[in-house]
PDB file of C-alpha atoms in Angstrom:
ATOM      1  CA  VAL A  20       0.198  -0.110   0.010  1.00  0.00           C
ATOM      2  CA  ASP A  21       1.266   3.167  -1.198  1.00  0.00           C
ATOM      3  CA  GLU A  22       1.760   6.054   1.680  1.00  0.00           C
ATOM      4  CA  PRO A  23       0.774   9.501   0.742  1.00  0.00           C
ATOM      5  CA  ALA A  24       3.644  11.603   0.487  1.00  0.00           C
ATOM      6  CA  ASP A  25       4.241  14.426   2.836  1.00  0.00           C
ATOM      7  CA  THR A  26       2.719  17.494   1.326  1.00  0.00           C
ATOM      8  CA  ALA A  27       3.171  19.875   3.746  1.00  0.00           C
ATOM      9  CA  VAL A  28       4.520  23.416   2.128  1.00  0.00           C
ATOM     10  CA  VAL A  29       7.351  25.047   3.633  1.00  0.00           C
ATOM     11  CA  GLU A  30       6.389  28.961   3.670  1.00  0.00           C
ATOM     12  CA  GLN A  31       9.096  30.777   2.258  1.00  0.00           C
ATOM     13  CA  PRO A  32       9.672  34.026   4.491  1.00  0.00           C
ATOM     14  CA  GLU A  33       8.873  37.404   2.354  1.00  0.00           C
ATOM     15  CA  GLY A  34      11.622  39.576   0.849  1.00  0.00           C
ATOM     16  CA  ILE A  35      15.145  39.038  -0.490  1.00  0.00           C
ATOM     17  CA  GLU A  36      17.849  38.165   1.864  1.00  0.00           C
ATOM     18  CA  VAL A  37      20.575  40.767   2.170  1.00  0.00           C
ATOM     19  CA  GLU A  38      23.670  40.700   3.889  1.00  0.00           C
ATOM     20  CA  VAL A  39      25.397  43.682   5.202  1.00  0.00           C
ATOM     21  CA  ASP A  40      28.582  43.591   7.079  1.00  0.00           C
ATOM     22  CA  SER A  41      27.843  44.674  10.688  1.00  0.00           C
ATOM     23  CA  VAL A  42      30.068  47.650  10.804  1.00  0.00           C
ATOM     24  CA  LEU A  43      28.505  48.990   7.601  1.00  0.00           C
ATOM     25  CA  LEU A  44      25.242  48.419   8.954  1.00  0.00           C
ATOM     26  CA  GLU A  45      26.262  50.473  12.182  1.00  0.00           C
ATOM     27  CA  ILE A  46      27.329  53.217   9.640  1.00  0.00           C
ATOM     28  CA  LEU A  47      24.229  52.966   7.381  1.00  0.00           C
ATOM     29  CA  ASP A  48      21.811  52.941  10.498  1.00  0.00           C
ATOM     30  CA  ALA A  49      23.166  56.066  11.750  1.00  0.00           C
ATOM     31  CA  GLU A  50      23.175  57.794   8.358  1.00  0.00           C
ATOM     32  CA  VAL A  51      20.171  56.951   7.095  1.00  0.00           C
ATOM     33  CA  SER A  52      18.251  57.193  10.562  1.00  0.00           C
ATOM     34  CA  GLY A  53      19.413  61.009  10.371  1.00  0.00           C
ATOM     35  CA  HIS A  54      18.180  61.487   7.094  1.00  0.00           C
ATOM     36  CA  LEU A  55      14.908  59.779   7.811  1.00  0.00           C
ATOM     37  CA  GLU A  56      14.470  62.156  10.516  1.00  0.00           C
ATOM     38  CA  THR A  57      14.762  64.858   8.123  1.00  0.00           C
ATOM     39  CA  VAL A  58      12.155  63.513   5.772  1.00  0.00           C
ATOM     40  CA  ARG A  59       9.731  63.075   8.672  1.00  0.00           C
ATOM     41  CA  GLU A  60      10.305  66.406   9.694  1.00  0.00           C
ATOM     42  CA  TRP A  61       9.694  68.135   6.367  1.00  0.00           C
ATOM     43  CA  LEU A  62       6.255  66.062   5.926  1.00  0.00           C
ATOM     44  CA  GLN A  63       5.240  67.640   9.246  1.00  0.00           C
ATOM     45  CA  THR A  64       5.554  71.374   7.675  1.00  0.00           C
ATOM     46  CA  ALA A  65       2.284  73.382   6.731  1.00  0.00           C
ATOM     47  CA  ALA A  66       3.562  74.124   3.165  1.00  0.00           C
ATOM     48  CA  PRO A  67       5.090  71.081   1.506  1.00  0.00           C
ATOM     49  CA  GLN A  68       7.795  73.121  -0.704  1.00  0.00           C
ATOM     50  CA  VAL A  69      10.522  71.113  -1.380  1.00  0.00           C
ATOM     51  CA  ASP A  70      13.739  72.051   0.040  1.00  0.00           C
ATOM     52  CA  GLU A  71      17.202  71.356  -0.263  1.00  0.00           C
ATOM     53  CA  SER A  72      17.714  69.318   3.033  1.00  0.00           C
ATOM     54  CA  LEU A  73      14.882  67.046   1.773  1.00  0.00           C
ATOM     55  CA  LEU A  74      16.564  66.494  -1.763  1.00  0.00           C
ATOM     56  CA  ARG A  75      19.908  66.076   0.179  1.00  0.00           C
ATOM     57  CA  ALA A  76      18.314  63.314   2.740  1.00  0.00           C
ATOM     58  CA  LEU A  77      16.476  61.475  -0.234  1.00  0.00           C
ATOM     59  CA  HIS A  78      19.830  61.570  -1.789  1.00  0.00           C
ATOM     60  CA  THR A  79      22.600  60.697   0.559  1.00  0.00           C
ATOM     61  CA  SER A  80      20.168  57.945   1.970  1.00  0.00           C
ATOM     62  CA  ASN A  81      19.885  56.293  -1.645  1.00  0.00           C
ATOM     63  CA  GLY A  82      23.754  56.327  -1.689  1.00  0.00           C
ATOM     64  CA  ALA A  83      24.014  54.943   1.191  1.00  0.00           C
ATOM     65  CA  PHE A  84      21.783  51.992   0.649  1.00  0.00           C
ATOM     66  CA  ALA A  85      23.248  51.417  -2.674  1.00  0.00           C
ATOM     67  CA  MET A  86      26.985  51.326  -1.225  1.00  0.00           C
ATOM     68  CA  ALA A  87      25.239  48.799   0.989  1.00  0.00           C
ATOM     69  CA  GLU A  88      24.136  46.938  -1.764  1.00  0.00           C
ATOM     70  CA  VAL A  89      20.440  47.019  -0.951  1.00  0.00           C
ATOM     71  CA  PRO A  90      18.393  47.601  -4.045  1.00  0.00           C
ATOM     72  CA  ALA A  91      15.274  46.684  -2.893  1.00  0.00           C
ATOM     73  CA  ILE A  92      15.286  50.397  -1.251  1.00  0.00           C
ATOM     74  CA  THR A  93      16.972  52.411  -3.828  1.00  0.00           C
ATOM     75  CA  ASP A  94      14.690  51.288  -6.424  1.00  0.00           C
ATOM     76  CA  VAL A  95      12.309  53.383  -4.031  1.00  0.00           C
ATOM     77  CA  LEU A  96      14.518  56.232  -3.353  1.00  0.00           C
ATOM     78  CA  ALA A  97      16.134  56.674  -7.277  1.00  0.00           C
ATOM     79  CA  PRO A  98      12.522  58.051  -8.581  1.00  0.00           C
ATOM     80  CA  ALA A  99      11.724  59.702  -5.178  1.00  0.00           C
ATOM     81  CA  GLU A 100      14.775  61.933  -5.143  1.00  0.00           C
ATOM     82  CA  GLY A 101      13.973  62.747  -8.959  1.00  0.00           C
ATOM     83  CA  TYR A 102      10.575  63.692  -7.884  1.00  0.00           C
ATOM     84  CA  VAL A 103      11.896  65.920  -5.424  1.00  0.00           C
ATOM     85  CA  LYS A 104      14.461  67.256  -7.680  1.00  0.00           C
ATOM     86  CA  ARG A 105      12.060  68.088 -10.351  1.00  0.00           C
ATOM     87  CA  LEU A 106       9.665  69.638  -7.869  1.00  0.00           C
ATOM     88  CA  GLN A 107      12.362  71.922  -6.794  1.00  0.00           C
ATOM     89  CA  GLY A 108      13.443  72.698 -10.534  1.00  0.00           C
ATOM     90  CA  ILE A 109       9.833  74.277 -11.286  1.00  0.00           C
ATOM     91  CA  ALA A 110       9.327  75.758  -7.788  1.00  0.00           C
ATOM     92  CA  GLN A 111       6.390  73.573  -7.125  1.00  0.00           C
ATOM     93  CA  PRO A 112       4.810  72.169  -3.849  1.00  0.00           C
ATOM     94  CA  ALA A 113       4.436  68.519  -3.694  1.00  0.00           C
ATOM     95  CA  SER A 114       0.967  67.765  -4.212  1.00  0.00           C
ATOM     96  CA  PRO A 115      -1.002  65.825  -1.920  1.00  0.00           C
ATOM     97  CA  GLU A 116      -0.509  62.663  -3.760  1.00  0.00           C
ATOM     98  CA  GLY A 117       2.957  63.517  -3.789  1.00  0.00           C
ATOM     99  CA  LEU A 118       3.055  63.746   0.044  1.00  0.00           C
ATOM    100  CA  ALA A 119       1.932  60.330   0.158  1.00  0.00           C
ATOM    101  CA  ALA A 120       4.362  58.700  -1.751  1.00  0.00           C
ATOM    102  CA  ILE A 121       7.073  60.625  -0.082  1.00  0.00           C
ATOM    103  CA  ALA A 122       5.470  59.608   3.437  1.00  0.00           C
ATOM    104  CA  ALA A 123       5.542  55.879   2.020  1.00  0.00           C
ATOM    105  CA  THR A 124       8.931  56.238   0.866  1.00  0.00           C
ATOM    106  CA  ALA A 125      10.056  57.221   4.743  1.00  0.00           C
ATOM    107  CA  ASP A 126       7.960  53.994   5.746  1.00  0.00           C
ATOM    108  CA  ALA A 127       9.939  52.133   3.082  1.00  0.00           C
ATOM    109  CA  MET A 128      13.088  53.411   4.635  1.00  0.00           C
ATOM    110  CA  ALA A 129      12.549  52.677   8.227  1.00  0.00           C
ATOM    111  CA  SER A 130      11.145  49.130   7.442  1.00  0.00           C
ATOM    112  CA  THR A 131      14.340  48.617   5.516  1.00  0.00           C
ATOM    113  CA  LEU A 132      16.429  49.566   8.333  1.00  0.00           C
ATOM    114  CA  GLN A 133      14.328  47.653  10.799  1.00  0.00           C
ATOM    115  CA  SER A 134      15.003  44.446   8.690  1.00  0.00           C
ATOM    116  CA  LEU A 135      18.531  44.870   8.009  1.00  0.00           C
ATOM    117  CA  ARG A 136      18.858  44.870  11.998  1.00  0.00           C
ATOM    118  CA  ALA A 137      17.057  41.298  12.008  1.00  0.00           C
ATOM    119  CA  PRO A 138      19.494  38.114  12.697  1.00  0.00           C
ATOM    120  CA  VAL A 139      18.269  37.146   9.150  1.00  0.00           C
ATOM    121  CA  SER A 140      18.302  40.141   7.140  1.00  0.00           C
ATOM    122  CA  ARG A 141      15.016  40.065   4.457  1.00  0.00           C
ATOM    123  CA  VAL A 142      14.140  43.313   2.730  1.00  0.00           C
ATOM    124  CA  THR A 143      10.596  43.609   0.776  1.00  0.00           C
ATOM    125  CA  PRO A 144      10.936  45.237  -2.381  1.00  0.00           C
ATOM    126  CA  ALA A 145       8.301  47.983  -3.108  1.00  0.00           C
ATOM    127  CA  PRO A 146       8.036  47.798  -6.944  1.00  0.00           C
ATOM    128  CA  GLU A 147       4.211  49.663  -6.721  1.00  0.00           C
ATOM    129  CA  LEU A 148       5.801  52.397  -4.481  1.00  0.00           C
ATOM    130  CA  ALA A 149       8.675  52.659  -6.817  1.00  0.00           C
ATOM    131  CA  ALA A 150       6.245  52.783 -10.155  1.00  0.00           C
ATOM    132  CA  HIS A 151       4.198  55.261  -8.913  1.00  0.00           C
ATOM    133  CA  LEU A 152       7.202  57.693  -7.971  1.00  0.00           C
ATOM    134  CA  ARG A 153       8.265  57.130 -11.076  1.00  0.00           C
ATOM    135  CA  SER A 154       4.782  58.245 -12.365  1.00  0.00           C
ATOM    136  CA  LEU A 155       4.868  61.471 -10.201  1.00  0.00           C
ATOM    137  CA  ARG A 156       8.239  62.248 -11.469  1.00  0.00           C
ATOM    138  CA  ASP A 157       7.641  61.522 -15.006  1.00  0.00           C
ATOM    139  CA  ALA A 158       4.403  63.950 -14.792  1.00  0.00           C
ATOM    140  CA  LEU A 159       6.628  66.654 -14.059  1.00  0.00           C
ATOM    141  CA  SER A 160       8.738  68.337 -16.853  1.00  0.00           C
ATOM    142  CA  GLU A 161      12.736  67.970 -16.236  1.00  0.00           C
ATOM    143  CA  PRO A 162      14.327  71.490 -14.963  1.00  0.00           C
ATOM    144  CA  ALA A 163      15.740  73.460 -17.985  1.00  0.00           C
ATOM    145  CA  ALA A 164      19.506  73.588 -18.190  1.00  0.00           C
ATOM    146  CA  PRO A 165      20.840  77.108 -16.704  1.00  0.00           C
ATOM    147  CA  GLU A 166      21.645  79.669 -19.470  1.00  0.00           C
ATOM    148  CA  PRO A 167      25.394  79.598 -20.509  1.00  0.00           C
ATOM    149  CA  VAL A 168      27.157  82.582 -19.216  1.00  0.00           C
ATOM    150  CA  THR A 169      29.219  84.868 -21.265  1.00  0.00           C
ATOM    151  CA  LEU A 170      32.057  86.764 -19.807  1.00  0.00           C
ATOM    152  CA  GLU A 171      34.321  89.546 -21.171  1.00  0.00           C
ATOM    153  CA  LEU A 172      37.625  90.063 -19.490  1.00  0.00           C
ATOM    154  CA  ALA A 173      39.165  93.435 -19.191  1.00  0.00           C
ATOM    155  CA  ASP A 174      42.127  94.254 -21.738  1.00  0.00           C
ATOM    156  CA  LEU A 175      44.898  92.234 -19.909  1.00  0.00           C
ATOM    157  CA  ASP A 176      47.682  93.941 -21.658  1.00  0.00           C
ATOM    158  CA  GLY A 177      46.672  97.237 -19.653  1.00  0.00           C
ATOM    159  CA  LEU A 178      47.297  95.482 -16.281  1.00  0.00           C
ATOM    160  CA  GLY A 179      50.907  94.082 -17.147  1.00  0.00           C
ATOM    161  CA  ILE A 180      49.707  90.299 -17.580  1.00  0.00           C
ATOM    162  CA  ALA A 181      49.363  89.832 -21.038  1.00  0.00           C
ATOM    163  CA  GLY A 182      49.882  86.259 -22.256  1.00  0.00           C
ATOM    164  CA  VAL A 183      49.987  84.910 -18.523  1.00  0.00           C
ATOM    165  CA  PRO A 184      47.123  82.330 -17.520  1.00  0.00           C
ATOM    166  CA  VAL A 185      44.510  83.609 -15.734  1.00  0.00           C
ATOM    167  CA  THR A 186      42.155  81.455 -13.456  1.00  0.00           C
ATOM    168  CA  VAL A 187      38.871  82.613 -12.890  1.00  0.00           C
ATOM    169  CA  SER A 188      36.563  81.057 -10.111  1.00  0.00           C
ATOM    170  CA  LEU A 189      32.616  81.812 -10.349  1.00  0.00           C
ATOM    171  CA  ARG A 190      30.003  81.041  -7.877  1.00  0.00           C
ATOM    172  CA  VAL A 191      26.679  80.537  -8.978  1.00  0.00           C
ATOM    173  CA  SER A 192      24.035  81.327  -6.704  1.00  0.00           C
ATOM    174  CA  ASP A 193      20.527  80.764  -6.503  1.00  0.00           C
ATOM    175  CA  SER A 194      19.001  84.135  -7.063  1.00  0.00           C
ATOM    176  CA  SER A 195      16.104  83.404  -4.513  1.00  0.00           C
ATOM    177  CA  GLU A 196      18.427  82.948  -1.945  1.00  0.00           C
ATOM    178  CA  SER A 197      19.388  86.673  -1.823  1.00  0.00           C
ATOM    179  CA  ALA A 198      15.939  87.933  -1.219  1.00  0.00           C
TER     180      ALA A 198
END
């Protein structure tokens, strides 16, 4: 008589297993936790005009997770960074939908950090959130490239330095900062 085979289904844990060196994880955790706080503080502002601190927080977190080779979250952070960069370029505040997506990005960052701290790190990708952020980003126009600047130098012969190489350093500032 044939006995039925054991048909117990072994449930696979959710997410992708990721290994991050313990020293690198300590650095990553400190770095990203600080930037996560910046994102959460920005989300609490009354007027959701994006600023340099939000862009820097997303950009640096994206780079930190990329260095630690955690693509599940960089797939979310890259389009979030692009969305914020485009909003900043056109000086437009985030829409309610954009605010919700940035809040979901912050939650994904926090969840990823929590997962990486576990004895067996399993990070859950968020392809729907990444696609939504790409859609928000792509709905905005890319910021225009800055206009080229033409400089006219005074007659160098009159200064007694004709034929001498001259190095010119320029600092370009955002005109909105001077107000």
